[in-house]
CSV table of C-alpha atoms in Angstrom, one decimal:
chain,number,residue,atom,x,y,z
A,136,UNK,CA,101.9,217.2,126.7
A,137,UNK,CA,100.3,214.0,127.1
A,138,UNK,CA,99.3,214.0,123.2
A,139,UNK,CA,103.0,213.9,122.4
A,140,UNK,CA,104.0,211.1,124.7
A,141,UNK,CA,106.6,208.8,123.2
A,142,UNK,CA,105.2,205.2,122.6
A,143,UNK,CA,108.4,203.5,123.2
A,144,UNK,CA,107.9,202.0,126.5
A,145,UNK,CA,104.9,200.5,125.1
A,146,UNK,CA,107.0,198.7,122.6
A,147,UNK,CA,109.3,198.1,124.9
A,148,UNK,CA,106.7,196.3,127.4
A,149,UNK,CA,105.8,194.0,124.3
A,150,UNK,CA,108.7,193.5,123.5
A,151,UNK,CA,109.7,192.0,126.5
A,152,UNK,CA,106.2,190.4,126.4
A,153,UNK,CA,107.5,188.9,123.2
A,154,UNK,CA,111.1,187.8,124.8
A,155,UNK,CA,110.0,185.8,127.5
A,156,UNK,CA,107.3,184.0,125.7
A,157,UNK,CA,109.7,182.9,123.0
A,158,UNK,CA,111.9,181.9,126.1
A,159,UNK,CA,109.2,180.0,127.7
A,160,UNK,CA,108.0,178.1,124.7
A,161,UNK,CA,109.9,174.3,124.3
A,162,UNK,CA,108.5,172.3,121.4
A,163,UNK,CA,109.7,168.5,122.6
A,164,UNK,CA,109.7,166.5,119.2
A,165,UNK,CA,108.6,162.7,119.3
A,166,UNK,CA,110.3,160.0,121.5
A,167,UNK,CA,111.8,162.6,123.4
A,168,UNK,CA,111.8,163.7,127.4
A,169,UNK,CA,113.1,167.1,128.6
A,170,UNK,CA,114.1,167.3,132.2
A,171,UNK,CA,113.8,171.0,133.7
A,172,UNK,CA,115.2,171.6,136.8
A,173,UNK,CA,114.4,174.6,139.0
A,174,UNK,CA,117.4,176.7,140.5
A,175,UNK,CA,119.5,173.5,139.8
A,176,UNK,CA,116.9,171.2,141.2
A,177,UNK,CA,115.0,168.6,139.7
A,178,UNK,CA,111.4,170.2,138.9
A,179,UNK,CA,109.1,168.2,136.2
A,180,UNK,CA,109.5,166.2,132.5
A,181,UNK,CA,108.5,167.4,129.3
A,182,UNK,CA,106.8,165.6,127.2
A,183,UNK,CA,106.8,165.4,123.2
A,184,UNK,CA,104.1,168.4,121.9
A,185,UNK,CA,104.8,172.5,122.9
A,186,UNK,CA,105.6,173.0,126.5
A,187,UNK,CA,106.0,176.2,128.3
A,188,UNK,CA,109.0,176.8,131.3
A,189,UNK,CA,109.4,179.5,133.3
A,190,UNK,CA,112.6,181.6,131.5
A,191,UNK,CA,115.6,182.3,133.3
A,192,UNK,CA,114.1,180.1,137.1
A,193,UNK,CA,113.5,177.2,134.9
A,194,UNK,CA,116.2,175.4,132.0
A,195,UNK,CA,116.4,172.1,130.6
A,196,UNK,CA,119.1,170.4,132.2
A,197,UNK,CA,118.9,166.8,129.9
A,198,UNK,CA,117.0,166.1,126.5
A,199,UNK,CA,116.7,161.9,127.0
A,200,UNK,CA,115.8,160.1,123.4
A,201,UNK,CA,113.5,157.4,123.8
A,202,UNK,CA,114.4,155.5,120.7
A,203,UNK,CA,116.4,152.3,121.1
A,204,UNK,CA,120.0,153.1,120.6
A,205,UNK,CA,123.4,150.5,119.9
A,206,UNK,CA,126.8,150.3,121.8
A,207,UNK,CA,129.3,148.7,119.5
A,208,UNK,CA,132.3,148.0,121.4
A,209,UNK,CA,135.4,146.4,120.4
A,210,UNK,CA,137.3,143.8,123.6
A,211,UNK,CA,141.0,142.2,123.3
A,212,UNK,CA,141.4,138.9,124.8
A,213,UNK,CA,142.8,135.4,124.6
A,214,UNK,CA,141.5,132.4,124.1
A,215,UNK,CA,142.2,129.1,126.4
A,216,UNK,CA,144.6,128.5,124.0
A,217,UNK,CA,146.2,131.5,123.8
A,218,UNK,CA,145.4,133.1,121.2
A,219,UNK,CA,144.4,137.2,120.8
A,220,UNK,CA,140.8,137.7,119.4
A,221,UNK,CA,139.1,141.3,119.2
A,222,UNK,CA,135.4,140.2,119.7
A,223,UNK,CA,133.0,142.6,118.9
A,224,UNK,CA,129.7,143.1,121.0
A,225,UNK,CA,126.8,145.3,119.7
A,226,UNK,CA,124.4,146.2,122.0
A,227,UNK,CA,120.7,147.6,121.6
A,228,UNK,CA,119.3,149.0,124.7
A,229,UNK,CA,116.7,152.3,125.5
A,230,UNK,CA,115.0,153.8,128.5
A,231,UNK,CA,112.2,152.1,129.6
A,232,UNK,CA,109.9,154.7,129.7
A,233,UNK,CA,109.3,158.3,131.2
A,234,UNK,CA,109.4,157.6,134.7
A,235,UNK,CA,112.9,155.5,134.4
A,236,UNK,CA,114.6,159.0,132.9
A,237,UNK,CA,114.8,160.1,136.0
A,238,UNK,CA,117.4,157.3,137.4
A,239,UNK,CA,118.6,157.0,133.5
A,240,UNK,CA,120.0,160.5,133.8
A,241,UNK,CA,121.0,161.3,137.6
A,242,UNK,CA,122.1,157.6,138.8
A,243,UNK,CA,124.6,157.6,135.8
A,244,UNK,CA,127.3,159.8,134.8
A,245,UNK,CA,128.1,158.5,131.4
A,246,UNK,CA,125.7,155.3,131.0
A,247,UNK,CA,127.6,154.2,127.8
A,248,UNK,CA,130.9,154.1,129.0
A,249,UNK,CA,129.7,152.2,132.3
A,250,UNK,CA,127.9,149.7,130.2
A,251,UNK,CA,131.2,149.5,128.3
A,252,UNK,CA,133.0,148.5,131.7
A,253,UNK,CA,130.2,145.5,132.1
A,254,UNK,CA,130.6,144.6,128.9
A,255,UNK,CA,134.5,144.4,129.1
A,256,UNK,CA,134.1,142.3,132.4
A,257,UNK,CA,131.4,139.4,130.9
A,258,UNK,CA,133.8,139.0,127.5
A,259,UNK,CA,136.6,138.5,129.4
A,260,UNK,CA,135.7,135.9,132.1
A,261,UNK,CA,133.9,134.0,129.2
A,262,UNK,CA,136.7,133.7,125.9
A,263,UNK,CA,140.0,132.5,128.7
A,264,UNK,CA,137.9,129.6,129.5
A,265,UNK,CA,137.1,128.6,125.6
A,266,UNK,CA,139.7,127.2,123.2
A,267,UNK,CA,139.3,129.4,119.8
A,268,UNK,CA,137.6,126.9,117.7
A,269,UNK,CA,134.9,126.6,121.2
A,270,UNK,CA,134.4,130.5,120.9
A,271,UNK,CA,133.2,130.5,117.3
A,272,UNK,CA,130.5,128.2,118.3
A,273,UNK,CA,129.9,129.5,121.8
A,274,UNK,CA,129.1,133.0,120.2
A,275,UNK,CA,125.3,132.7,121.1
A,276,UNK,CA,126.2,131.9,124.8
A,277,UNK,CA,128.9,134.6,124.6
A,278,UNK,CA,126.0,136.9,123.7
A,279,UNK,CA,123.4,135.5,126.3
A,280,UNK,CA,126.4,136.2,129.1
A,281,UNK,CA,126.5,139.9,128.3
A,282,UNK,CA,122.8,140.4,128.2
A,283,UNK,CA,122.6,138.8,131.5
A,284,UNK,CA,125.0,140.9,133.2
A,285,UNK,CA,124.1,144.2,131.5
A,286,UNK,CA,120.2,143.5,132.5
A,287,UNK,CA,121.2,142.2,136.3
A,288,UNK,CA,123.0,146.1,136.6
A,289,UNK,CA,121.5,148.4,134.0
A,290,UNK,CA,118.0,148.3,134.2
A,291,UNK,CA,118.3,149.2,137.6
A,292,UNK,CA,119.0,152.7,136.6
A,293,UNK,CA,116.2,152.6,133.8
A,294,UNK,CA,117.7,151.3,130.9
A,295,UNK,CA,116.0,148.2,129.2
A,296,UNK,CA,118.8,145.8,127.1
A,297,UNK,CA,116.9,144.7,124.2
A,298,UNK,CA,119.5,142.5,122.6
A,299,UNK,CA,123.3,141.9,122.8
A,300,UNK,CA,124.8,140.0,119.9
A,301,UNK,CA,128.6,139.3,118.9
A,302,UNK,CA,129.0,140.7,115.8
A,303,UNK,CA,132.7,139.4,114.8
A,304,UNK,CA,135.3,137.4,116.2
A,305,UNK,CA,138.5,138.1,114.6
A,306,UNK,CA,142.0,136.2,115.9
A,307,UNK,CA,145.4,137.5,114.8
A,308,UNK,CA,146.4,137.5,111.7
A,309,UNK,CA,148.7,134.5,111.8
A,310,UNK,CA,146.8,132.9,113.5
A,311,UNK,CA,144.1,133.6,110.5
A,312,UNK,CA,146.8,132.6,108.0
A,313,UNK,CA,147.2,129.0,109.8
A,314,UNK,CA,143.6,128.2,110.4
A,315,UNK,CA,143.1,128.6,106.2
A,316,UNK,CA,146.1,126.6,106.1
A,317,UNK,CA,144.6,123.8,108.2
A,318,UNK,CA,141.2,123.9,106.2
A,319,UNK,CA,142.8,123.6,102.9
A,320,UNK,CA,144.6,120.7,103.9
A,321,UNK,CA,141.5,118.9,105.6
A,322,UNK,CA,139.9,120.0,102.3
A,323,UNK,CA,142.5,118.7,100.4
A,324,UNK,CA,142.6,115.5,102.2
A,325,UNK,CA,138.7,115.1,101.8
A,326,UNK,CA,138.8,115.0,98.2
A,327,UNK,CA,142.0,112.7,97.6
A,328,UNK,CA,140.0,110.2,99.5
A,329,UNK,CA,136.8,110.9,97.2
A,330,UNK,CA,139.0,110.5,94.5
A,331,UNK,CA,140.7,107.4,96.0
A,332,UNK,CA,137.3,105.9,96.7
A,333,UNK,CA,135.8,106.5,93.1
A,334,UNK,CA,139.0,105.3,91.5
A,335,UNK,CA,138.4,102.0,93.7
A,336,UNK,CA,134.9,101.7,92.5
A,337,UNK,CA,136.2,102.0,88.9
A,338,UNK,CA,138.8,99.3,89.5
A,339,UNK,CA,136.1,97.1,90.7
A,340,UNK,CA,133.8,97.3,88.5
A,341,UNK,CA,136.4,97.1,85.6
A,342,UNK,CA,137.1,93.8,87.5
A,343,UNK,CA,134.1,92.5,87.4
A,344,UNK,CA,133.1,93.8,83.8
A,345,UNK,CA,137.0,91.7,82.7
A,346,UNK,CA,135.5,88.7,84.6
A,347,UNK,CA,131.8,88.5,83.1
A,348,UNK,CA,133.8,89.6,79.8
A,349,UNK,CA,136.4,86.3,79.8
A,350,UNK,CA,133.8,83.6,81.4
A,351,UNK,CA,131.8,84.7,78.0
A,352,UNK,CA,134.6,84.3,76.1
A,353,UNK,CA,135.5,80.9,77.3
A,354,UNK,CA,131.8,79.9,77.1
A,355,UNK,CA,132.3,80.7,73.3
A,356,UNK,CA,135.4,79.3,72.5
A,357,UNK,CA,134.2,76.0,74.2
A,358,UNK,CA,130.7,76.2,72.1
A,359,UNK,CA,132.8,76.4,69.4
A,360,UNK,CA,135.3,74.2,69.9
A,361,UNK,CA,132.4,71.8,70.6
A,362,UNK,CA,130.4,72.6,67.3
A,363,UNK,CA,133.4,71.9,65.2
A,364,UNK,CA,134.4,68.9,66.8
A,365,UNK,CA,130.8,67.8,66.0
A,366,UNK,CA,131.3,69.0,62.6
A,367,UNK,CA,134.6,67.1,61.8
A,368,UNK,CA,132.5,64.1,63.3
A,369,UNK,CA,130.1,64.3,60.4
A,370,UNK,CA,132.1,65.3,58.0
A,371,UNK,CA,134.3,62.0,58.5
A,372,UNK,CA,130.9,59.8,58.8
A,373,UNK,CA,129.9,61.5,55.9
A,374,UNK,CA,133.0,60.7,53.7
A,375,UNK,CA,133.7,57.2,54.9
A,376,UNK,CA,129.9,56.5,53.8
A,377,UNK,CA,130.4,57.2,50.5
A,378,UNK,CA,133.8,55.9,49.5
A,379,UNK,CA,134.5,53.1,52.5
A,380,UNK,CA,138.2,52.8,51.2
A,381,UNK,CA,139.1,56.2,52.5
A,382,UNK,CA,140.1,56.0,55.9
A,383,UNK,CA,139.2,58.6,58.6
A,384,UNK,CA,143.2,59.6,58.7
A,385,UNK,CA,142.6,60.5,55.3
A,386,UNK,CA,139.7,63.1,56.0
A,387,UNK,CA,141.9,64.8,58.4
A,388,UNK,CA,144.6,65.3,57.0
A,389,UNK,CA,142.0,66.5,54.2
A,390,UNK,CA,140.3,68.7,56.9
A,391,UNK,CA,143.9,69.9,58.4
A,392,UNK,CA,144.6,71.0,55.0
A,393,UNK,CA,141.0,72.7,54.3
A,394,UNK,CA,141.7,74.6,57.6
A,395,UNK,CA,145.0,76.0,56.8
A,396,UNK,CA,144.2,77.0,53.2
A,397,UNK,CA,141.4,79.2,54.8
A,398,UNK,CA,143.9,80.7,57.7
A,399,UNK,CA,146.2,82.0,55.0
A,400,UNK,CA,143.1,83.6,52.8
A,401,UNK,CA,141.8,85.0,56.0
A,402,UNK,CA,145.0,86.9,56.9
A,403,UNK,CA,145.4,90.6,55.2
A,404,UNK,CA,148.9,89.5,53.7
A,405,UNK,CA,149.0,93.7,52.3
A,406,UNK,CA,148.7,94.7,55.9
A,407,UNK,CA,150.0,92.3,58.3
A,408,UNK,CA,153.1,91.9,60.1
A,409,UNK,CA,152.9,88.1,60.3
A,410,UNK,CA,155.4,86.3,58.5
A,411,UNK,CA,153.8,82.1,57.7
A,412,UNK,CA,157.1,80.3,57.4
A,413,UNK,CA,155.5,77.1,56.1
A,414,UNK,CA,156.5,73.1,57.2
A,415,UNK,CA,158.9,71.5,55.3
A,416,UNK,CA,157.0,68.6,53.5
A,417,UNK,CA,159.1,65.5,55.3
A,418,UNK,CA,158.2,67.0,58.4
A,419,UNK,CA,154.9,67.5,57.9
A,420,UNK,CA,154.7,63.5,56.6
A,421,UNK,CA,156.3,62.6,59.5
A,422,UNK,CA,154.3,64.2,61.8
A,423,UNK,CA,151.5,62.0,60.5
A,424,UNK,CA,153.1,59.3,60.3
A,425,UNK,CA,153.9,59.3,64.1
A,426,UNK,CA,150.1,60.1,64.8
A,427,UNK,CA,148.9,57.5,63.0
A,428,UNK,CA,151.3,54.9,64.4
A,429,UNK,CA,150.6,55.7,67.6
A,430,UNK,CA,146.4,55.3,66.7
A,431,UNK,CA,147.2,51.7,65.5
A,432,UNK,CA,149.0,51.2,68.5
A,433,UNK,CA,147.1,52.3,70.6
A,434,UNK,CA,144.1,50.1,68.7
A,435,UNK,CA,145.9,47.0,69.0
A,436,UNK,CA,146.3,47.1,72.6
């Protein structure tokens, strides 16, 4: 009878063999910390590698990552000056290492959420006391205040705050509308000056170039004036030399003629818009007359 016995408890018995080693086998990947508890109590950690628990007495009650991790959370306020910002705080934090998973995971419930409450508390007593245009400049110090805080509580319970930085500050929309208002207008204002100031600079210099422009001028229309005075000079010594019975009178009126011939061959008579009305003849004899009177007068005395 013996020969016939059915194998199946055998398998069974491996079976089971089979069962509770696959139960009792926990691979922990990298940068990760099992906590088994025993009956409900807290026994040993397992590390990253294969591990073995006793099934069914044994059971991981908490898989802790080790990796650094961000909060991002999102806090209403107002400014000193009343106004409602929605600042934005991103936080980078992680366990410290495998001993602090212990207090990481039975001191706090939900560690997120607490650090959420801190977080909530440092934004708030910080923005009231800062007028809007303070808090976009302040955002480092902002920052600095939550990591303090965070780091004076949390990494009491095993959690390290790397960094806490605020990402955005972002007013109400209005109140967005008005500030681009206001920098147009100061931008605005900057460039009429610019242009107010370069336009000044151009008038001065225009000034200046006028000035330099008319004091040559007048030094060439006295050089002139000069070498033609000197010329009719000669020209009169000249012509009194060779014929003594002119008279100098004579040579100007000469000269005054000369000139006038060459005035009305100089103008473009096709082209121009001057009309030469010329001097009737008695009064041009007159004219002379009276100078030269007045020369013979003003000889004899």
């Amino acid at each position: 009878m013996s020969a016939f016995q059915s194998p199946l408890p055998t398998l069974l018995i491996i079976l089971a063999i089979i069962i509770l080693l696959v139960l009792s086998v926990r691979i922990v990947p990298q940068q990760q910390v099992y906590v088994i508890e025993l009956f409900g109590k807290y026994r040993r950690m397992l590390t990253p590698g294969l591990n073995f628990i006793i099934p069914i007495i044994e059971r991981v009650a908490h898989k802790q990552s080790m990796r650094t991790r961000e909060l991002q959370v999102s806090v209403e306020t107002k400014t000193q000056d009343n106004v409602f910002v929605t600042v934005r705080v991103s936080v980078q934090y992680r366990v410290e290492n495998k001993d602090a998973v212990y207090n990481a995971f039975y001191q706090l419930e939900d560690p997120e959420r607490q650090m959420e409450s801190y977080i909530f508390n440092s934004v708030r007593a910080q923005i009231p006391k800062q007028p809007l245009d303070e808090v976009f400049d302040n955002k480092d110090a902002i920052s600095d205040a939550v990591q303090a805080e965070l780091e004076s509580v949390i990494e009491g319970y095993g959690f390290n705050i790397i960094a806490s930085l605020v990402t955005d500050i972002d007013p109400d929309e209005e109140v967005k509308h008005s500030m681009n208002k206001i920098n147009a207008a100061e931008r605005e204002r900057r460039a009429a000056e610019h242009q107010a100031e370069a336009e000044k600079i151009l008038a001065v210099k225009k000034a200046e170039a006028d000035k330099e422009s008319k004091i040559l001028q007048g030094e060439g229309v006295a050089g002139q004036r000069k070498a033609i005075a000197e010329g009719l000079s000669e020209s009169i010594a000249l012509v009194r030399k060779e014929d003594s019975d002119i008279s100098a009178h004579d040579v100007i009126d000469l000269l005054k003629f000369t000139n006038y011939v060459d005035t009305l061959a100089a103008l473009d008579t096709a082209n121009s818009k001057v009309i030469m009305v010329p001097m009737p003849t008695t009064q041009f004899e007159q004219f002379n007359q009276a100078i030269i009177r007045g020369n013979e007068a003003s000889a004899k005395d």
